[in-house]
XYZ file of C-alpha atoms in Angstrom:
727
model
C 105.804 -52.502 -29.687
C 107.323 -50.360 -26.938
C 105.836 -49.120 -23.701
C 103.946 -45.852 -23.519
C 103.670 -43.774 -20.380
C 100.737 -41.735 -19.103
C 101.440 -38.933 -21.567
C 100.604 -41.136 -24.541
C 97.894 -38.715 -25.653
C 100.140 -35.654 -25.753
C 100.148 -33.946 -29.143
C 103.877 -33.509 -29.017
C 105.968 -36.331 -27.641
C 109.756 -36.042 -27.978
C 110.325 -39.717 -27.258
C 107.786 -40.692 -29.882
C 109.521 -38.491 -32.467
C 112.918 -40.048 -31.762
C 111.332 -43.477 -31.844
C 109.901 -42.799 -35.293
C 113.185 -41.358 -36.576
C 115.069 -44.390 -35.286
C 112.589 -46.715 -36.950
C 113.022 -44.968 -40.321
C 116.723 -44.215 -39.926
C 117.682 -46.019 -43.130
C 115.166 -43.991 -45.149
C 116.585 -40.738 -43.741
C 120.138 -41.957 -44.362
C 119.208 -42.774 -47.973
C 117.585 -39.361 -48.630
C 120.598 -37.569 -47.110
C 123.019 -39.573 -49.290
C 120.944 -38.867 -52.412
C 120.694 -35.161 -51.571
C 124.443 -34.823 -50.953
C 125.191 -36.765 -54.152
C 122.940 -34.486 -56.180
C 124.495 -31.366 -54.607
C 128.024 -32.679 -55.216
C 127.206 -33.306 -58.867
C 125.750 -29.825 -59.200
C 128.831 -28.248 -57.591
C 131.125 -30.252 -59.860
C 129.221 -29.356 -63.044
C 128.585 -25.705 -62.131
C 130.533 -23.061 -64.027
C 132.148 -20.499 -61.756
C 131.840 -16.802 -62.522
C 134.623 -14.264 -61.945
C 134.232 -10.507 -61.525
C 136.333 -7.657 -62.886
C 136.035 -4.141 -61.459
C 136.917 -0.600 -62.467
C 136.237 2.707 -60.699
C 135.673 5.934 -62.669
C 135.573 9.395 -61.094
C 133.196 12.036 -62.475
C 134.702 15.517 -62.101
C 132.401 17.938 -60.329
C 133.748 20.986 -62.194
C 134.214 21.413 -65.895
C 137.911 21.886 -66.323
C 137.500 22.464 -70.007
C 134.357 24.565 -70.098
C 133.267 25.643 -73.571
C 131.480 28.756 -72.321
C 134.049 31.196 -73.691
C 132.307 33.489 -76.156
C 129.877 35.263 -73.918
C 131.547 34.825 -70.534
C 135.102 35.066 -69.296
C 134.482 32.614 -66.441
C 133.970 28.875 -66.601
C 130.652 27.528 -65.329
C 129.969 24.643 -62.994
C 129.359 21.427 -64.888
C 126.020 19.764 -64.326
C 126.959 16.509 -62.659
C 124.418 13.718 -63.103
C 125.887 10.428 -61.963
C 122.695 8.486 -62.634
C 122.732 9.629 -66.260
C 126.297 8.370 -66.669
C 125.341 5.061 -65.023
C 122.363 4.676 -67.354
C 124.563 5.468 -70.366
C 127.102 2.810 -69.386
C 124.324 0.225 -69.256
C 122.926 0.999 -72.702
C 123.507 -0.987 -75.868
C 124.781 2.249 -77.467
C 127.837 2.393 -75.200
C 128.377 -1.379 -74.987
C 128.206 -1.607 -78.756
C 131.133 0.819 -78.963
C 133.058 -1.375 -76.497
C 132.349 -4.492 -78.565
C 133.412 -2.702 -81.749
C 136.899 -2.192 -80.309
C 137.410 -5.946 -81.052
C 139.440 -6.485 -77.878
C 136.969 -9.135 -76.737
C 135.129 -11.563 -79.015
C 131.787 -12.777 -77.675
C 130.388 -13.722 -81.057
C 131.951 -17.195 -80.986
C 132.656 -19.145 -77.781
C 134.731 -22.341 -77.780
C 134.413 -25.288 -75.378
C 136.006 -28.683 -74.793
C 135.246 -31.590 -72.463
C 137.094 -31.735 -69.152
C 136.067 -34.938 -67.433
C 132.286 -34.898 -67.240
C 131.885 -31.155 -67.616
C 132.443 -28.539 -70.293
C 135.405 -26.131 -70.136
C 135.554 -22.895 -72.108
C 138.640 -22.128 -74.171
C 139.619 -18.468 -74.432
C 143.253 -17.862 -75.364
C 144.590 -21.235 -76.550
C 141.922 -22.213 -79.065
C 142.769 -24.916 -81.636
C 140.359 -23.509 -84.256
C 139.150 -20.050 -85.288
C 135.761 -19.232 -86.851
C 135.631 -16.337 -89.342
C 133.502 -14.948 -92.179
C 130.182 -15.911 -90.581
C 127.057 -15.303 -92.652
C 123.590 -16.215 -91.418
C 121.102 -18.128 -93.552
C 118.743 -19.476 -90.872
C 118.875 -17.685 -87.486
C 117.802 -20.770 -85.526
C 121.434 -21.816 -85.143
C 122.292 -18.649 -83.165
C 122.872 -19.547 -79.518
C 122.763 -23.294 -80.235
C 125.723 -25.572 -79.530
C 127.680 -26.949 -82.497
C 130.326 -29.656 -82.323
C 133.428 -29.669 -84.523
C 135.140 -33.076 -84.765
C 138.526 -33.498 -86.422
C 138.784 -36.031 -89.236
C 141.753 -37.244 -91.256
C 140.821 -35.192 -94.297
C 139.053 -32.280 -92.582
C 136.307 -31.915 -89.996
C 132.608 -32.484 -89.408
C 130.202 -30.051 -87.774
C 126.881 -30.977 -86.165
C 124.345 -29.682 -83.636
C 124.532 -30.849 -80.011
C 121.005 -31.233 -78.643
C 120.087 -30.868 -74.992
C 118.396 -33.682 -73.084
C 115.218 -31.589 -72.984
C 115.118 -31.268 -76.781
C 115.843 -34.978 -77.179
C 112.896 -35.826 -74.903
C 110.629 -33.358 -76.736
C 111.637 -34.993 -80.002
C 110.854 -38.485 -78.724
C 107.557 -37.610 -77.049
C 106.150 -34.839 -79.221
C 108.105 -35.276 -82.450
C 109.640 -31.807 -82.109
C 112.097 -31.333 -84.948
C 115.806 -31.125 -84.138
C 118.265 -28.900 -85.979
C 120.447 -30.900 -88.329
C 123.196 -29.998 -90.794
C 122.911 -31.746 -94.121
C 126.448 -32.797 -95.028
C 127.685 -36.136 -96.299
C 131.404 -35.459 -96.608
C 133.847 -33.811 -94.135
C 134.582 -30.123 -94.685
C 138.012 -28.687 -95.479
C 139.831 -26.297 -93.143
C 140.416 -22.684 -94.298
C 137.711 -23.052 -96.955
C 134.372 -21.316 -96.734
C 131.617 -23.837 -96.155
C 127.892 -23.379 -96.668
C 125.189 -25.279 -94.794
C 121.426 -24.916 -94.572
C 121.898 -22.583 -91.552
C 125.086 -20.570 -92.148
C 128.276 -20.130 -94.117
C 131.671 -19.659 -92.467
C 135.344 -20.558 -92.429
C 137.076 -22.693 -89.805
C 140.817 -22.194 -89.522
C 142.872 -24.887 -87.829
C 145.437 -23.383 -85.436
C 146.642 -26.588 -83.740
C 145.826 -30.291 -83.503
C 143.055 -31.381 -81.151
C 141.958 -34.855 -80.100
C 138.700 -34.027 -78.348
C 135.767 -32.485 -80.237
C 135.430 -28.705 -79.928
C 131.992 -27.284 -79.121
C 131.190 -23.791 -80.355
C 128.317 -21.369 -79.787
C 127.776 -18.535 -82.267
C 125.954 -15.507 -80.830
C 125.374 -13.419 -83.946
C 125.601 -9.630 -83.982
C 126.444 -7.196 -81.172
C 122.788 -6.688 -80.278
C 122.302 -10.396 -79.629
C 125.542 -10.535 -77.628
C 124.431 -7.569 -75.518
C 120.930 -8.941 -74.850
C 122.019 -12.501 -74.046
C 125.456 -12.077 -72.444
C 126.504 -8.548 -71.561
C 123.368 -7.071 -70.001
C 122.849 -9.871 -67.471
C 126.469 -9.788 -66.275
C 127.149 -6.038 -66.253
C 126.606 -3.946 -63.135
C 127.152 -0.187 -62.860
C 126.604 1.522 -59.497
C 127.555 4.667 -57.637
C 129.847 3.625 -54.784
C 128.598 6.306 -52.403
C 125.813 8.870 -52.719
C 128.155 11.619 -51.558
C 131.108 10.704 -53.790
C 130.977 10.951 -57.623
C 132.640 7.564 -58.158
C 131.142 4.948 -60.470
C 132.043 1.265 -60.078
C 131.762 -0.827 -63.239
C 131.797 -4.591 -62.708
C 131.410 -7.461 -65.135
C 131.070 -11.182 -64.453
C 132.424 -13.819 -66.793
C 133.462 -17.459 -66.732
C 136.926 -16.317 -67.907
C 138.458 -13.708 -65.524
C 140.912 -12.266 -68.078
C 138.074 -11.717 -70.549
C 136.076 -9.908 -67.855
C 139.045 -7.562 -67.301
C 139.407 -6.944 -71.045
C 135.744 -6.106 -71.433
C 135.767 -3.638 -68.531
C 138.799 -1.944 -70.106
C 136.996 -1.709 -73.459
C 133.866 -0.274 -71.858
C 135.672 2.368 -69.772
C 137.860 3.391 -72.729
C 134.794 3.715 -74.973
C 133.018 5.752 -72.297
C 135.911 8.204 -71.887
C 136.535 8.436 -75.654
C 132.844 9.237 -76.125
C 133.205 12.108 -73.656
C 136.281 13.434 -75.475
C 134.543 13.157 -78.844
C 131.566 15.110 -77.501
C 133.916 17.811 -76.199
C 135.634 18.036 -79.586
C 132.289 18.241 -81.345
C 131.079 21.103 -79.152
C 134.443 22.872 -79.430
C 134.381 22.671 -83.230
C 130.860 24.059 -83.329
C 131.966 27.073 -81.268
C 135.087 27.630 -83.393
C 132.993 27.555 -86.583
C 130.650 30.139 -85.084
C 133.584 32.379 -84.021
C 135.209 32.152 -87.471
C 132.007 33.289 -89.196
C 131.617 36.240 -86.854
C 135.310 37.155 -87.206
C 134.971 37.439 -90.967
C 132.065 39.857 -90.607
C 133.712 41.955 -87.881
C 137.027 42.052 -89.737
C 135.326 43.484 -92.797
C 133.530 46.123 -90.710
C 136.750 46.972 -88.863
C 138.686 47.617 -92.072
C 135.922 49.789 -93.442
C 135.524 51.883 -90.263
C 139.309 52.187 -89.822
C 139.801 53.521 -93.339
C 136.855 55.876 -93.039
C 138.165 57.286 -89.703
C 141.625 57.861 -91.156
C 140.278 59.608 -94.277
C 137.959 61.799 -92.237
C 140.756 62.956 -89.903
C 143.031 63.788 -92.817
C 140.435 65.615 -94.811
C 139.163 67.657 -91.820
C 142.523 67.969 -90.067
C 141.109 66.582 -86.775
C 143.621 64.910 -84.478
C 141.957 64.829 -81.047
C 138.320 64.810 -79.974
C 136.943 67.072 -77.269
C 136.366 65.754 -73.732
C 132.604 65.690 -74.287
C 132.977 63.875 -77.596
C 135.321 61.295 -76.023
C 132.738 60.608 -73.301
C 129.991 60.092 -75.865
C 132.226 57.776 -77.892
C 133.065 55.648 -74.798
C 129.452 55.329 -73.614
C 128.021 54.662 -77.066
C 130.735 52.062 -77.759
C 129.817 50.216 -74.569
C 126.132 50.204 -75.510
C 126.910 49.087 -79.072
C 129.157 46.231 -77.835
C 126.411 45.011 -75.523
C 123.930 45.254 -78.396
C 126.301 43.272 -80.606
C 126.621 40.581 -77.977
C 122.850 40.441 -77.672
C 122.555 40.199 -81.418
C 124.778 37.128 -81.267
C 122.561 35.701 -78.585
C 119.453 36.412 -80.670
C 121.035 34.540 -83.572
C 121.774 31.577 -81.325
C 118.227 31.588 -79.935
C 116.673 31.878 -83.399
C 118.838 29.024 -84.576
C 117.669 26.915 -81.614
C 114.019 27.642 -82.399
C 114.578 26.588 -86.022
C 116.159 23.348 -84.832
C 113.132 22.739 -82.614
C 110.749 23.346 -85.519
C 112.661 20.751 -87.547
C 112.484 18.231 -84.634
C 116.236 18.335 -84.227
C 117.807 16.489 -81.285
C 118.010 18.530 -78.102
C 121.425 16.971 -77.371
C 122.919 19.023 -80.216
C 121.610 22.232 -78.622
C 123.696 21.846 -75.465
C 126.735 23.905 -76.686
C 124.461 26.781 -77.706
C 122.688 26.757 -74.366
C 126.052 26.754 -72.609
C 126.961 29.903 -74.551
C 123.662 31.491 -73.558
C 124.398 30.664 -69.902
C 120.912 29.161 -69.558
C 121.476 26.772 -66.608
C 117.776 25.931 -66.242
C 117.548 24.761 -69.871
C 120.752 22.756 -69.445
C 119.290 21.061 -66.382
C 116.142 20.234 -68.337
C 118.232 18.736 -71.158
C 120.055 16.545 -68.626
C 116.655 15.358 -67.396
C 115.599 14.751 -71.007
C 118.723 12.689 -71.739
C 118.152 10.616 -68.615
C 114.527 9.961 -69.607
C 115.596 9.015 -73.149
C 118.182 6.559 -71.795
C 115.539 5.068 -69.509
C 113.240 4.657 -72.508
C 115.988 2.902 -74.477
C 116.580 0.498 -71.576
C 112.852 -0.268 -71.290
C 112.508 -0.870 -75.035
C 114.846 -3.842 -74.649
C 112.131 -5.583 -72.602
C 108.828 -3.934 -73.560
C 106.958 -2.626 -76.599
C 106.059 1.050 -77.151
C 102.521 0.313 -75.933
C 103.649 -0.838 -72.495
C 102.487 1.432 -69.602
C 106.075 2.043 -68.465
C 107.112 3.198 -71.965
C 104.037 5.426 -72.209
C 104.836 6.972 -68.830
C 108.402 7.783 -69.933
C 107.127 9.155 -73.265
C 104.781 11.464 -71.368
C 107.682 12.654 -69.205
C 109.835 13.296 -72.308
C 107.054 15.338 -73.921
C 106.653 17.436 -70.766
C 110.389 18.143 -70.550
C 110.590 19.062 -74.246
C 107.715 21.514 -73.794
C 109.484 23.098 -70.808
C 112.740 23.463 -72.790
C 110.930 25.156 -75.678
C 109.103 27.503 -73.270
C 112.415 28.292 -71.549
C 114.099 29.208 -74.867
C 111.146 31.351 -75.936
C 111.247 33.210 -72.612
C 115.000 33.722 -73.055
C 114.332 35.220 -76.504
C 111.767 37.644 -75.052
C 114.183 38.640 -72.283
C 117.021 39.447 -74.746
C 114.704 41.399 -77.021
C 113.405 43.423 -74.063
C 116.967 44.140 -72.962
C 117.870 45.267 -76.479
C 114.863 47.564 -76.513
C 116.099 49.316 -73.367
C 119.647 49.556 -74.726
C 118.369 51.147 -77.919
C 116.566 53.786 -75.844
C 119.831 54.597 -74.075
C 121.605 54.723 -77.400
C 118.921 57.049 -78.755
C 119.412 59.459 -75.837
C 123.152 59.608 -76.493
C 122.600 60.163 -80.173
C 120.235 63.046 -79.365
C 122.930 64.656 -77.231
C 125.456 64.194 -80.022
C 123.165 66.159 -82.346
C 123.956 69.289 -80.267
C 127.634 69.060 -81.150
C 129.184 70.718 -84.194
C 128.702 68.832 -87.464
C 132.345 67.826 -87.930
C 132.725 66.609 -84.350
C 129.400 64.762 -84.512
C 130.432 62.895 -87.639
C 133.809 62.156 -86.094
C 132.102 60.602 -83.039
C 129.963 58.263 -85.181
C 132.915 57.101 -87.291
C 135.165 56.554 -84.274
C 132.375 54.759 -82.411
C 131.951 52.263 -85.279
C 135.674 51.712 -85.349
C 136.002 51.101 -81.593
C 133.003 48.742 -81.492
C 134.380 46.693 -84.392
C 137.873 46.727 -82.908
C 136.742 45.573 -79.462
C 134.495 42.860 -80.868
C 137.263 41.661 -83.175
C 139.798 41.469 -80.348
C 137.229 39.798 -78.122
C 136.514 37.112 -80.704
C 140.234 36.608 -81.408
C 140.838 36.080 -77.716
C 138.024 33.533 -77.440
C 139.149 31.763 -80.571
C 142.639 31.376 -79.100
C 141.205 30.006 -75.872
C 139.057 27.498 -77.764
C 142.026 26.437 -79.882
C 143.968 25.762 -76.667
C 141.055 23.732 -75.295
C 140.857 21.794 -78.543
C 144.499 20.832 -78.202
C 144.200 20.042 -74.478
C 140.872 18.241 -74.731
C 140.089 16.701 -71.317
C 137.356 14.292 -70.341
C 135.242 14.933 -67.279
C 135.940 11.302 -66.292
C 139.042 9.853 -64.715
C 139.874 6.179 -64.093
C 140.655 5.768 -60.387
C 141.052 1.978 -60.365
C 141.994 0.234 -63.580
C 140.125 -2.936 -64.450
C 141.229 -5.837 -62.281
C 140.061 -9.228 -61.022
C 141.061 -11.181 -57.928
C 140.540 -14.422 -59.933
C 138.332 -15.858 -57.161
C 134.935 -17.285 -58.119
C 132.015 -15.026 -57.320
C 129.626 -16.423 -54.742
C 131.463 -19.738 -54.399
C 129.007 -21.478 -52.095
C 130.149 -25.057 -52.576
C 130.512 -25.729 -48.839
C 127.222 -24.033 -48.048
C 125.476 -26.038 -50.774
C 126.865 -29.338 -49.467
C 125.964 -28.517 -45.864
C 122.504 -27.387 -46.945
C 122.049 -30.615 -48.897
C 122.452 -32.591 -45.646
C 119.616 -30.648 -44.025
C 117.513 -30.868 -47.184
C 118.047 -34.632 -47.333
C 117.073 -34.948 -43.672
C 113.944 -32.809 -44.154
C 113.046 -34.777 -47.276
C 113.332 -38.003 -45.277
C 111.125 -36.550 -42.536
C 108.596 -35.447 -45.163
C 108.507 -38.940 -46.692
C 108.034 -40.418 -43.224
C 105.170 -38.017 -42.546
C 103.511 -38.819 -45.876
C 103.981 -42.520 -45.294
C 102.388 -42.327 -41.881
C 99.536 -40.125 -43.130
C 98.602 -42.379 -46.034
C 99.611 -45.711 -44.487
C 96.906 -48.362 -43.832
C 98.979 -49.951 -41.044
C 98.750 -49.624 -37.265
C 101.390 -47.051 -36.464
C 100.548 -45.892 -32.925
C 97.946 -46.318 -30.226
C 96.247 -43.232 -31.603
C 95.790 -45.052 -34.914
C 93.556 -47.559 -33.090
C 91.797 -44.904 -31.037
C 90.837 -43.045 -34.198
C 88.928 -46.105 -35.516
C 87.192 -47.511 -32.419
C 85.876 -46.627 -28.975
C 86.722 -50.065 -27.537
C 89.039 -49.585 -24.532
C 92.755 -50.151 -24.861
C 94.181 -52.085 -21.917
C 97.795 -51.330 -22.552
C 100.855 -51.315 -24.749
C 103.723 -53.798 -24.565
C 107.002 -54.292 -26.429
C 107.143 -56.811 -29.252
C 109.005 -60.041 -28.375
C 109.916 -62.850 -30.695
C 109.704 -66.407 -29.439
C 113.514 -66.523 -29.445
C 113.530 -63.748 -26.863
C 111.613 -65.677 -24.208
C 114.721 -65.671 -21.997
C 114.432 -61.898 -21.670
C 110.846 -61.730 -20.485
C 112.141 -60.795 -17.039
C 113.117 -57.342 -18.296
C 111.629 -54.636 -16.039
C 110.076 -52.833 -19.023
C 108.296 -56.024 -20.101
C 107.140 -56.841 -16.546
C 105.860 -53.295 -15.988
C 103.947 -53.136 -19.239
C 102.119 -56.446 -18.616
C 101.498 -55.514 -15.013
C 99.735 -52.397 -16.267
C 97.602 -54.505 -18.638
C 96.761 -56.937 -15.820
C 95.755 -54.079 -13.524
C 93.524 -52.506 -16.179
C 91.783 -55.857 -16.665
C 91.275 -56.367 -12.934
C 89.883 -52.846 -12.520
C 87.458 -53.160 -15.412
C 83.772 -53.233 -14.492
C 83.316 -56.555 -16.245
C 84.053 -59.838 -14.397
C 87.086 -61.125 -16.287
C 87.935 -64.658 -15.156
C 88.294 -66.189 -18.643
C 90.489 -64.008 -20.844
C 90.903 -64.720 -24.560
C 93.796 -63.276 -26.551
C 93.866 -63.224 -30.349
C 95.252 -61.142 -33.209
C 94.328 -60.240 -36.747
C 97.203 -62.024 -38.477
C 100.413 -64.000 -37.991
C 103.683 -62.601 -36.651
C 102.078 -60.069 -34.342
C 103.691 -61.600 -31.229
C 100.460 -63.150 -29.923
C 102.054 -66.240 -28.343
C 104.634 -64.261 -26.386
C 101.979 -61.759 -25.295
C 99.765 -64.604 -24.035
C 102.631 -66.149 -22.032
C 103.623 -62.814 -20.473
C 100.017 -61.922 -19.594
C 99.552 -65.314 -17.911
C 102.833 -64.908 -16.044
C 101.754 -61.455 -14.877
C 98.639 -62.920 -13.173
C 100.648 -65.814 -11.701
C 103.217 -63.410 -10.267
C 100.596 -61.819 -7.985
C 99.611 -65.269 -6.550
C 96.667 -65.775 -8.864
C 96.204 -69.410 -9.809
C 96.453 -69.154 -13.571
C 95.807 -71.619 -16.405
C 97.035 -71.014 -19.944
C 95.110 -72.916 -22.644
C 96.701 -73.018 -26.095
C 93.864 -73.360 -28.635
C 96.110 -72.253 -31.539
C 96.402 -75.940 -32.463
C 97.818 -75.348 -35.930
C 100.876 -73.481 -34.543
C 101.333 -75.121 -31.163
C 104.443 -73.292 -29.979
C 103.689 -72.134 -26.430
C 104.796 -75.359 -24.743
C 108.104 -75.158 -26.606
C 108.642 -71.560 -25.495
C 107.965 -72.576 -21.876
C 110.087 -75.751 -22.211
C 107.169 -78.004 -21.213
C 107.420 -81.649 -22.233
C 103.865 -82.727 -23.160
C 102.485 -86.071 -24.331
C 98.946 -84.961 -24.928
C 97.122 -81.732 -25.410
C 93.676 -80.242 -25.764
C 93.390 -81.499 -29.344
C 93.304 -85.137 -28.175
C 90.910 -84.251 -25.370
C 88.435 -82.628 -27.770
C 88.837 -85.566 -30.167
C 87.692 -87.893 -27.342
C 91.013 -89.685 -27.036
C 91.642 -88.339 -23.522
C 88.897 -88.309 -20.866
C 90.561 -86.668 -17.902
C 91.654 -83.030 -17.813
C 94.480 -83.986 -15.472
C 96.071 -85.901 -18.347
C 96.437 -82.726 -20.440
C 97.479 -80.214 -17.748
C 101.204 -79.580 -17.198
C 102.950 -77.447 -14.588
C 105.539 -74.857 -15.650
C 108.668 -73.628 -13.943
C 106.759 -70.507 -12.954
C 104.811 -70.589 -9.697
C 100.980 -70.540 -10.011
C 101.128 -71.073 -13.801
C 99.754 -74.240 -15.446
C 99.457 -74.924 -19.151
C 97.189 -77.012 -21.359
C 99.174 -77.270 -24.593
C 97.639 -77.444 -28.059
C 98.742 -80.982 -28.616
C 98.807 -82.836 -31.915
C 98.208 -80.574 -34.948
C 98.001 -83.430 -37.488
C 94.222 -83.611 -37.438
C 92.625 -83.072 -40.808
C 89.847 -80.876 -39.416
C 91.024 -78.710 -36.529
C 88.009 -76.395 -36.802
C 85.712 -79.402 -36.092
C 87.655 -80.092 -32.899
C 87.363 -76.520 -31.654
C 83.657 -76.369 -32.521
C 82.965 -79.663 -30.722
C 80.592 -79.770 -27.728
C 83.403 -80.705 -25.382
C 85.014 -77.246 -25.161
C 82.311 -75.266 -23.249
C 81.927 -77.760 -20.367
C 85.720 -78.065 -20.147
C 86.113 -74.330 -19.592
C 83.264 -74.286 -17.062
C 84.927 -77.064 -15.126
C 88.318 -75.337 -15.181
C 86.843 -72.068 -13.905
C 86.153 -73.807 -10.623
C 89.848 -74.570 -10.083
C 91.603 -71.410 -11.328
C 91.440 -67.692 -10.631
C 92.200 -66.800 -14.248
C 92.114 -68.769 -17.479
C 94.118 -67.305 -20.359
C 93.162 -68.706 -23.784
C 95.469 -68.400 -26.796
C 93.502 -68.600 -30.079
C 94.361 -68.522 -33.779
C 94.410 -65.111 -35.553
C 90.745 -64.331 -36.246
C 91.700 -62.483 -39.429
C 92.845 -65.846 -40.871
C 90.769 -68.523 -39.097
C 87.174 -68.211 -37.937
C 87.667 -70.566 -34.970
C 88.423 -67.661 -32.628
C 85.010 -66.103 -33.177
C 83.346 -69.230 -31.729
C 85.705 -69.370 -28.759
C 85.075 -65.693 -27.972
C 81.557 -66.634 -26.818
C 83.067 -68.689 -24.010
C 85.331 -65.959 -22.559
C 84.587 -63.053 -20.232
C 86.895 -60.611 -21.985
C 88.394 -60.793 -25.463
C 91.750 -59.105 -26.052
C 92.984 -58.381 -29.561
C 96.666 -57.782 -30.144
C 97.749 -55.262 -32.804
C 101.369 -55.039 -33.839
C 102.822 -51.685 -34.749
C 103.603 -51.430 -38.455
C 101.093 -54.174 -39.423
């Protein structure tokens, strides 16, 4: 034990903490080594991920607007970055990227590289084709292909977890029933699948493969967790697409496939809308062309038959105004047809996405905005369905939102229909007023006005439609996407989040903390004496002091200041105690607690302050004190108690220390040492010695082993028990 100062009862003692850490230093060292070893193994076996990036710009204006029939000016495109981001994350778009066949995720190939697995991407020695599923349990499981002289074998590779579950709980393991090796390039059939394995090159090590099934399974288990699509800045319409993969070149290829599919989808949608508009224009052109020919022929015949070349000024004015009204009415009639067609589509539960071109032609920006909101909600629903059922609260909430938006779109279209019909009603009133005025003209001129008006209306509408058809044909040829690739897919070929150094450094701290935790648990649940407080928590008996532990071989160092000070403190506490303490007994609970050295040092402490001190060694079985003090003795207290010696002067021996005398234990060969100690000669001996000495220090056997000490304790004034730390 080591010395404690006056702050021994402090709750937080820095020196005590360092003392404990020093005592358990090998435990802490062991936990740190184990922690670092575990972290190193994890770092070595971990599979690094690499990122590929691409940046796509979303144009804020529609450079190829399809709004050409009813308006001569292009409209602003509704830019919804979040909708594009959601679309890029969906299975719909990723499925198109996978269908390009640039990247194959359906079969992954691995080989052993030291103690870890390495994926093969470009240089694969075998190729799996013609896969047909019989039992889906093999999907996602690891299979091992081993080359044989006359072919190959294929078997499942089971994880340690599955092996343990099989041993403990008899959980069945997947197994391929095959007795003979399979042939390369031939279709094989097992109880789980059928496929072909083509050998591309020789291989010595077994090749592990994982088959991931269809595109949906690949998306759910590989793509979705590694794909990230974000808007770089809220104020800039730039989308960053990133994908993480264990193979950097494959990550780049997949990003290229996804961005190409995304842009091609946009172009295809533009072509689809453009074709719809061209079909509509062609139908209207056929009708107008027929009307134009009829009115043109009728006008020519009427002029010839009535010999009319020029119309009057008043008639020309009526023709111009009525033509303008009729053209506007014709345009509105087209709009009414579009609106009626939309309402029919709604009645038949047709997709609102297909209505977008028509709404663009109607210049209904509010309905277009609602459709964008509807598309975004539908994409959100598709994303949620990957994780939840239709009864989940989140799905129900989105369904409610979709229903509300659909109702608003329908109401918006119905209101648009009412507005056009009301406008037509007013135009017809204006037309009626002009027709009334025309009735005042002469019959020939009136008929001429009506014929010429029909001709001009048909002619203007025909030219208008021809012009718009030409513009749409140009747009069809120069079809442009509203997306532009700013940064092509690239990778810096550096592992993502490579925290090997941080993990190793953290493992040192974790190992240290684990060691401290084990120390704390050990000290909490230990049944040993760990500190002075351990004793104080069990008894109210006073503690006279704390001293360092000394082995008998260290008796030459008992002059150390720390040792002298600690025993001086114990001596002072004894002298200041209320009880008269002339005869002091010192014992312990068990062997190896340093009792003999403590007895010697306590006796020396009294002798040092000029107290005449006698040390009696009653630990007869282990009589070692005289040897520690280098005292040559011929007889001891054992012979005196046995009646062989009659004078106490024959058993007392001086020591080299002033004021310190010793009565050694003597011969320990007696067959019944307890009988000697319990003899009637001991009490009068101590009473006689008390007359000659200031203090008598008695060394007794450990009372936890021998009961002799309990008898001797009745003869002493104060009984000291020594407890050794850690015992």
